[in-house]
Tab-separated table of C-alpha atoms in Angstrom:
chain	number	residue	atom	x	y	z
A	64	UNK	CA	-19.644	9.736	-2.426
A	65	UNK	CA	-20.054	5.953	-2.659
A	66	UNK	CA	-16.961	3.802	-2.277
A	67	UNK	CA	-16.124	2.386	-5.722
A	68	UNK	CA	-14.797	-1.154	-6.080
A	69	UNK	CA	-12.428	-2.245	-8.846
A	70	UNK	CA	-11.208	-5.768	-9.535
A	71	UNK	CA	-7.980	-6.901	-11.181
A	72	UNK	CA	-7.208	-10.474	-12.311
A	73	UNK	CA	-4.689	-12.440	-10.316
A	74	UNK	CA	-2.950	-14.102	-13.273
A	75	UNK	CA	-0.464	-11.217	-13.401
A	76	UNK	CA	1.475	-9.459	-10.615
A	77	UNK	CA	-0.469	-6.680	-8.936
A	78	UNK	CA	2.164	-3.872	-8.939
A	79	UNK	CA	2.363	-3.551	-12.752
A	80	UNK	CA	-1.429	-3.777	-13.101
A	81	UNK	CA	-1.906	-1.232	-10.330
A	82	UNK	CA	0.552	1.205	-11.906
A	83	UNK	CA	-1.261	0.991	-15.241
A	84	UNK	CA	-4.647	1.427	-13.555
A	85	UNK	CA	-3.486	4.465	-11.582
A	86	UNK	CA	-2.013	6.027	-14.741
A	87	UNK	CA	-5.067	5.372	-16.897
A	88	UNK	CA	-6.194	8.622	-18.519
A	89	UNK	CA	-3.155	10.508	-17.230
A	90	UNK	CA	-0.587	9.615	-19.880
A	91	UNK	CA	0.853	13.071	-20.242
A	92	UNK	CA	4.244	14.489	-19.416
A	93	UNK	CA	4.943	14.061	-16.625
A	94	UNK	CA	2.740	11.282	-15.245
A	95	UNK	CA	1.312	13.198	-12.292
A	96	UNK	CA	-0.096	11.018	-9.498
A	97	UNK	CA	0.659	13.483	-6.709
A	98	UNK	CA	-3.068	14.000	-6.119
A	99	UNK	CA	-3.547	10.303	-5.267
A	100	UNK	CA	-3.142	8.624	-1.885
A	101	UNK	CA	-2.633	4.855	-2.132
A	102	UNK	CA	-3.055	2.658	0.948
A	103	UNK	CA	-1.235	-0.684	0.728
A	104	UNK	CA	-0.997	-3.646	3.155
A	105	UNK	CA	2.786	-3.693	3.743
A	106	UNK	CA	5.835	-1.476	3.316
A	107	UNK	CA	7.244	-3.920	0.779
A	108	UNK	CA	4.040	-3.564	-1.250
A	109	UNK	CA	4.559	0.190	-1.194
A	110	UNK	CA	8.129	-0.155	-2.478
A	111	UNK	CA	7.010	-2.515	-5.242
A	112	UNK	CA	4.245	-0.132	-6.287
A	113	UNK	CA	6.576	2.874	-6.489
A	114	UNK	CA	8.993	0.835	-8.592
A	115	UNK	CA	6.164	-0.293	-10.898
A	116	UNK	CA	5.010	3.313	-11.378
A	117	UNK	CA	8.555	4.371	-12.298
A	118	UNK	CA	8.790	1.502	-14.805
A	119	UNK	CA	5.406	2.383	-16.284
A	120	UNK	CA	6.402	6.034	-16.688
A	121	UNK	CA	9.664	4.994	-18.348
A	122	UNK	CA	7.764	2.724	-20.745
A	123	UNK	CA	5.589	5.612	-21.945
A	124	UNK	CA	8.589	7.932	-22.194
A	125	UNK	CA	8.037	10.314	-19.320
A	126	UNK	CA	8.802	10.918	-15.660
A	127	UNK	CA	6.404	10.340	-12.781
A	128	UNK	CA	5.280	12.368	-9.804
A	129	UNK	CA	4.626	9.576	-7.308
A	130	UNK	CA	1.459	9.213	-5.228
A	131	UNK	CA	1.450	9.279	-1.457
A	132	UNK	CA	1.796	5.631	-0.366
A	133	UNK	CA	1.147	4.515	3.223
A	134	UNK	CA	-0.092	1.624	5.303
A	135	UNK	CA	-3.699	1.754	6.584
A	136	UNK	CA	-2.612	3.402	9.842
A	137	UNK	CA	-1.268	6.305	7.796
A	138	UNK	CA	-4.740	7.865	8.019
A	139	UNK	CA	-3.995	8.684	11.653
A	140	UNK	CA	-1.080	10.905	10.650
A	141	UNK	CA	-3.613	13.484	9.425
A	142	UNK	CA	-3.782	16.265	11.988
A	143	UNK	CA	-1.254	14.497	14.199
A	144	UNK	CA	-0.708	16.303	17.469
A	145	UNK	CA	2.897	17.396	18.148
A	146	UNK	CA	2.347	16.164	21.705
A	147	UNK	CA	1.740	12.556	20.668
A	148	UNK	CA	4.030	10.311	22.710
A	149	UNK	CA	6.832	8.538	20.900
A	150	UNK	CA	7.436	4.784	21.076
A	151	UNK	CA	10.279	5.407	23.549
A	152	UNK	CA	8.074	7.594	25.756
A	153	UNK	CA	5.332	4.950	25.851
A	154	UNK	CA	7.818	2.278	26.913
A	155	UNK	CA	9.364	4.541	29.519
A	156	UNK	CA	6.061	5.461	31.178
A	157	UNK	CA	4.819	1.883	31.073
A	158	UNK	CA	8.100	0.736	32.653
A	159	UNK	CA	7.711	3.273	35.443
A	160	UNK	CA	4.093	2.200	35.943
A	161	UNK	CA	5.111	-1.455	36.271
A	162	UNK	CA	7.987	-0.699	38.637
A	163	UNK	CA	5.717	1.395	40.865
A	164	UNK	CA	2.949	-1.235	41.112
A	165	UNK	CA	2.310	-2.790	44.519
A	166	UNK	CA	2.514	-6.618	44.453
A	167	UNK	CA	-0.938	-6.958	46.029
A	168	UNK	CA	-2.475	-4.859	43.225
A	169	UNK	CA	-1.246	-7.204	40.503
A	170	UNK	CA	-1.040	-10.550	42.291
A	171	UNK	CA	-3.071	-12.363	39.623
A	172	UNK	CA	-1.347	-10.615	36.777
A	173	UNK	CA	2.249	-10.952	38.002
A	174	UNK	CA	2.663	-13.603	40.733
A	175	UNK	CA	5.955	-13.277	42.588
A	176	UNK	CA	6.463	-9.714	41.457
A	177	UNK	CA	9.146	-8.882	44.046
A	178	UNK	CA	11.585	-11.425	42.606
A	179	UNK	CA	11.228	-10.333	38.989
A	180	UNK	CA	10.826	-6.549	39.282
A	181	UNK	CA	13.884	-5.148	37.518
A	182	UNK	CA	14.144	-2.449	34.893
A	183	UNK	CA	14.978	-4.882	32.043
A	184	UNK	CA	11.918	-6.946	33.043
A	185	UNK	CA	9.729	-3.830	33.099
A	186	UNK	CA	11.066	-2.554	29.764
A	187	UNK	CA	10.465	-5.870	27.993
A	188	UNK	CA	6.978	-6.171	29.442
A	189	UNK	CA	6.226	-2.544	28.559
A	190	UNK	CA	6.940	-3.328	24.914
A	191	UNK	CA	4.562	-6.313	24.946
A	192	UNK	CA	1.791	-4.324	26.638
A	193	UNK	CA	2.243	-1.494	24.137
A	194	UNK	CA	1.796	-3.981	21.303
A	195	UNK	CA	-1.309	-5.390	22.993
A	196	UNK	CA	-2.773	-1.885	23.203
A	197	UNK	CA	-1.970	-1.272	19.499
A	198	UNK	CA	-3.654	-4.528	18.489
A	199	UNK	CA	-6.750	-3.704	20.535
A	200	UNK	CA	-6.889	-0.149	19.190
A	201	UNK	CA	-6.862	-1.467	15.618
A	202	UNK	CA	-10.240	-3.000	16.440
A	203	UNK	CA	-11.442	0.145	18.195
A	204	UNK	CA	-10.918	-1.259	21.708
A	205	UNK	CA	-9.085	-0.348	24.894
A	206	UNK	CA	-7.774	-2.700	27.573
A	207	UNK	CA	-10.696	-1.621	29.758
A	208	UNK	CA	-13.151	-2.896	27.107
A	209	UNK	CA	-11.958	-6.503	27.124
A	210	UNK	CA	-13.727	-7.819	30.224
A	211	UNK	CA	-17.076	-6.326	29.214
A	212	UNK	CA	-16.750	-7.753	25.697
A	213	UNK	CA	-15.652	-11.192	26.942
A	214	UNK	CA	-18.683	-11.720	29.156
A	215	UNK	CA	-19.353	-13.156	32.599
A	216	UNK	CA	-17.768	-16.549	31.874
A	217	UNK	CA	-14.403	-15.066	30.916
A	218	UNK	CA	-11.796	-16.983	33.002
A	219	UNK	CA	-9.193	-14.175	32.915
A	220	UNK	CA	-11.432	-11.449	34.349
A	221	UNK	CA	-9.298	-10.731	37.410
A	222	UNK	CA	-6.059	-10.489	35.441
A	223	UNK	CA	-7.573	-8.131	32.880
A	224	UNK	CA	-9.114	-6.048	35.656
A	225	UNK	CA	-5.651	-5.594	37.161
A	226	UNK	CA	-4.215	-4.774	33.740
A	227	UNK	CA	-6.979	-2.181	33.311
A	228	UNK	CA	-5.928	-0.643	36.626
A	229	UNK	CA	-2.313	-0.418	35.422
A	230	UNK	CA	-3.466	1.061	32.128
A	231	UNK	CA	-5.273	3.815	34.003
A	232	UNK	CA	-2.100	4.550	35.987
A	233	UNK	CA	-0.048	4.660	32.783
A	234	UNK	CA	-2.472	7.074	31.086
A	235	UNK	CA	-2.242	9.339	34.136
A	236	UNK	CA	1.544	9.388	33.831
A	237	UNK	CA	1.363	10.214	30.113
A	238	UNK	CA	-1.035	13.105	30.781
A	239	UNK	CA	1.100	14.418	33.642
A	240	UNK	CA	4.063	14.479	31.244
A	241	UNK	CA	2.077	16.686	28.852
A	242	UNK	CA	1.841	13.946	26.220
A	243	UNK	CA	-0.969	12.234	24.302
A	244	UNK	CA	-1.029	8.456	24.195
A	245	UNK	CA	-0.828	7.365	20.517
A	246	UNK	CA	-3.563	4.720	20.758
A	247	UNK	CA	-5.917	7.098	22.578
A	248	UNK	CA	-5.198	9.658	19.847
A	249	UNK	CA	-6.178	7.145	17.147
A	250	UNK	CA	-9.412	6.243	18.931
A	251	UNK	CA	-10.305	9.907	19.392
A	252	UNK	CA	-9.543	10.680	15.736
A	253	UNK	CA	-11.723	7.767	14.563
A	254	UNK	CA	-14.631	9.075	16.649
A	255	UNK	CA	-14.429	12.501	15.017
A	256	UNK	CA	-12.217	12.440	11.909
A	257	UNK	CA	-11.033	15.662	10.393
A	258	UNK	CA	-11.861	16.347	6.749
A	259	UNK	CA	-9.865	14.401	4.146
A	260	UNK	CA	-6.464	16.007	3.614
A	261	UNK	CA	-6.413	18.766	1.031
A	262	UNK	CA	-4.563	18.136	-2.209
A	263	UNK	CA	-5.766	14.561	-2.781
A	264	UNK	CA	-8.488	13.990	-5.368
A	265	UNK	CA	-8.740	10.275	-4.665
A	266	UNK	CA	-7.784	7.746	-2.023
A	267	UNK	CA	-7.170	4.171	-3.170
A	268	UNK	CA	-7.268	1.188	-0.808
A	269	UNK	CA	-5.235	-1.265	-2.854
A	270	UNK	CA	-4.934	-5.011	-2.271
A	271	UNK	CA	-5.699	-4.838	1.461
A	272	UNK	CA	-7.685	-7.998	2.329
A	273	UNK	CA	-7.583	-7.291	6.067
A	274	UNK	CA	-7.278	-3.531	6.730
A	275	UNK	CA	-7.477	-2.382	10.335
A	276	UNK	CA	-11.096	-1.705	11.209
A	277	UNK	CA	-10.286	1.575	12.975
A	278	UNK	CA	-8.774	2.925	9.745
A	279	UNK	CA	-11.925	1.883	7.870
A	280	UNK	CA	-13.970	3.951	10.321
A	281	UNK	CA	-11.994	7.001	9.200
A	282	UNK	CA	-12.190	6.105	5.497
A	283	UNK	CA	-15.933	5.583	5.783
A	284	UNK	CA	-16.269	9.112	7.149
A	285	UNK	CA	-14.012	10.508	4.428
A	286	UNK	CA	-16.032	8.733	1.726
A	287	UNK	CA	-18.787	11.315	2.300
A	288	UNK	CA	-16.506	14.051	0.997
A	289	UNK	CA	-13.782	12.400	-1.086
A	290	UNK	CA	-13.424	9.850	-3.876
A	291	UNK	CA	-12.378	6.479	-2.449
A	292	UNK	CA	-11.555	3.518	-4.682
A	293	UNK	CA	-11.025	-0.028	-3.414
A	294	UNK	CA	-8.910	-2.411	-5.485
A	295	UNK	CA	-9.204	-6.199	-5.143
A	296	UNK	CA	-7.296	-9.023	-6.795
A	297	UNK	CA	-8.705	-12.429	-7.658
A	298	UNK	CA	-10.372	-14.604	-10.284
A	299	UNK	CA	-12.274	-12.556	-12.838
A	300	UNK	CA	-15.562	-14.304	-12.057
A	301	UNK	CA	-15.420	-13.632	-8.344
A	302	UNK	CA	-15.240	-9.862	-8.095
A	303	UNK	CA	-18.335	-10.091	-5.921
A	304	UNK	CA	-16.483	-12.267	-3.420
A	305	UNK	CA	-15.281	-9.152	-1.551
A	306	UNK	CA	-17.142	-6.611	0.533
A	307	UNK	CA	-17.110	-2.892	-0.196
A	308	UNK	CA	-13.732	-2.514	1.571
A	309	UNK	CA	-12.050	-5.359	-0.317
A	310	UNK	CA	-12.287	-7.957	2.452
A	311	UNK	CA	-12.991	-11.551	1.335
A	312	UNK	CA	-16.569	-12.551	2.169
A	313	UNK	CA	-17.008	-15.513	4.492
A	314	UNK	CA	-18.219	-18.559	2.608
A	315	UNK	CA	-16.740	-17.447	-0.712
A	316	UNK	CA	-13.134	-18.316	0.134
A	317	UNK	CA	-11.380	-20.679	-0.114
A	318	UNK	CA	-12.821	-22.261	-3.234
A	319	UNK	CA	-11.827	-25.712	-4.538
A	320	UNK	CA	-11.393	-24.146	-7.979
A	321	UNK	CA	-8.397	-22.212	-6.671
A	322	UNK	CA	-6.413	-25.344	-5.803
A	323	UNK	CA	-4.095	-26.834	-8.423
A	324	UNK	CA	-5.049	-30.385	-9.348
A	325	UNK	CA	-1.745	-31.715	-8.076
A	326	UNK	CA	-1.691	-29.665	-4.867
A	327	UNK	CA	-0.485	-32.650	-2.816
A	328	UNK	CA	2.665	-32.715	-4.933
A	329	UNK	CA	3.099	-28.927	-4.942
A	330	UNK	CA	2.493	-27.987	-1.305
A	331	UNK	CA	4.444	-29.562	1.549
A	332	UNK	CA	3.708	-28.838	5.193
A	333	UNK	CA	6.868	-28.427	7.284
A	334	UNK	CA	6.948	-27.991	11.042
A	335	UNK	CA	9.910	-25.605	11.221
A	336	UNK	CA	12.699	-23.948	9.176
A	337	UNK	CA	15.010	-26.925	9.782
A	338	UNK	CA	12.563	-29.285	8.089
A	339	UNK	CA	12.063	-26.768	5.264
A	340	UNK	CA	15.820	-26.605	4.680
A	341	UNK	CA	16.104	-30.413	4.745
A	342	UNK	CA	13.335	-30.770	2.160
A	343	UNK	CA	14.849	-28.085	-0.085
């Protein structure tokens, strides 16, 4: 099935418009949206949408069966393996990997390792590396892919090569513990997605101007078998300023027409919260 784009005007808040759009043609008792999966950009957006649906149902005199509402990475919860490592397990195995590293193996990555190698140091660094791996996985990449993508002139080649070596050690530890690394699980799922989850007649990507590309890989595969709607928000005459997945097209944004005439008097650039508080 083709992905279908829909456009809402931005002169009114999105949650109320979205609730009315989702309920269109379903105004019966109760308002049943349980067959709809809505993907939103933030958890707060999800809370606002649920509240708007409840208000809409109240306004038409009925109750509502809410849709499933998740962030884009919610697609990777489909068919989730019970062996997928938890956040705590990832940090633990990365900490052990860092503590077991020989200084000569990571001399470019961690100069003076002997002086700083403590468990608190390893635990804090494990958290940062785990976030790095999540960020890379969102774009469909592993740590081992960075050097090849960066090219021959990349100045950090040696450091990333050492980090790749540590990543391999960490993955070995995770496997030996009988666990599946969560980022590796996402990458594997994106390569061969399962069928769309049963029970949902439509999946709606709503107001997500920058969804993670790995999630779009899954949605693109699901679009062959399931109805997928993409909702954008903007000026009525620029519905074509977004691609099929609702991402703003380069060259179409920003537009001088979007700026208020007195923007210099409305927008003030402050360097930090202290300056903001002083100005307020």
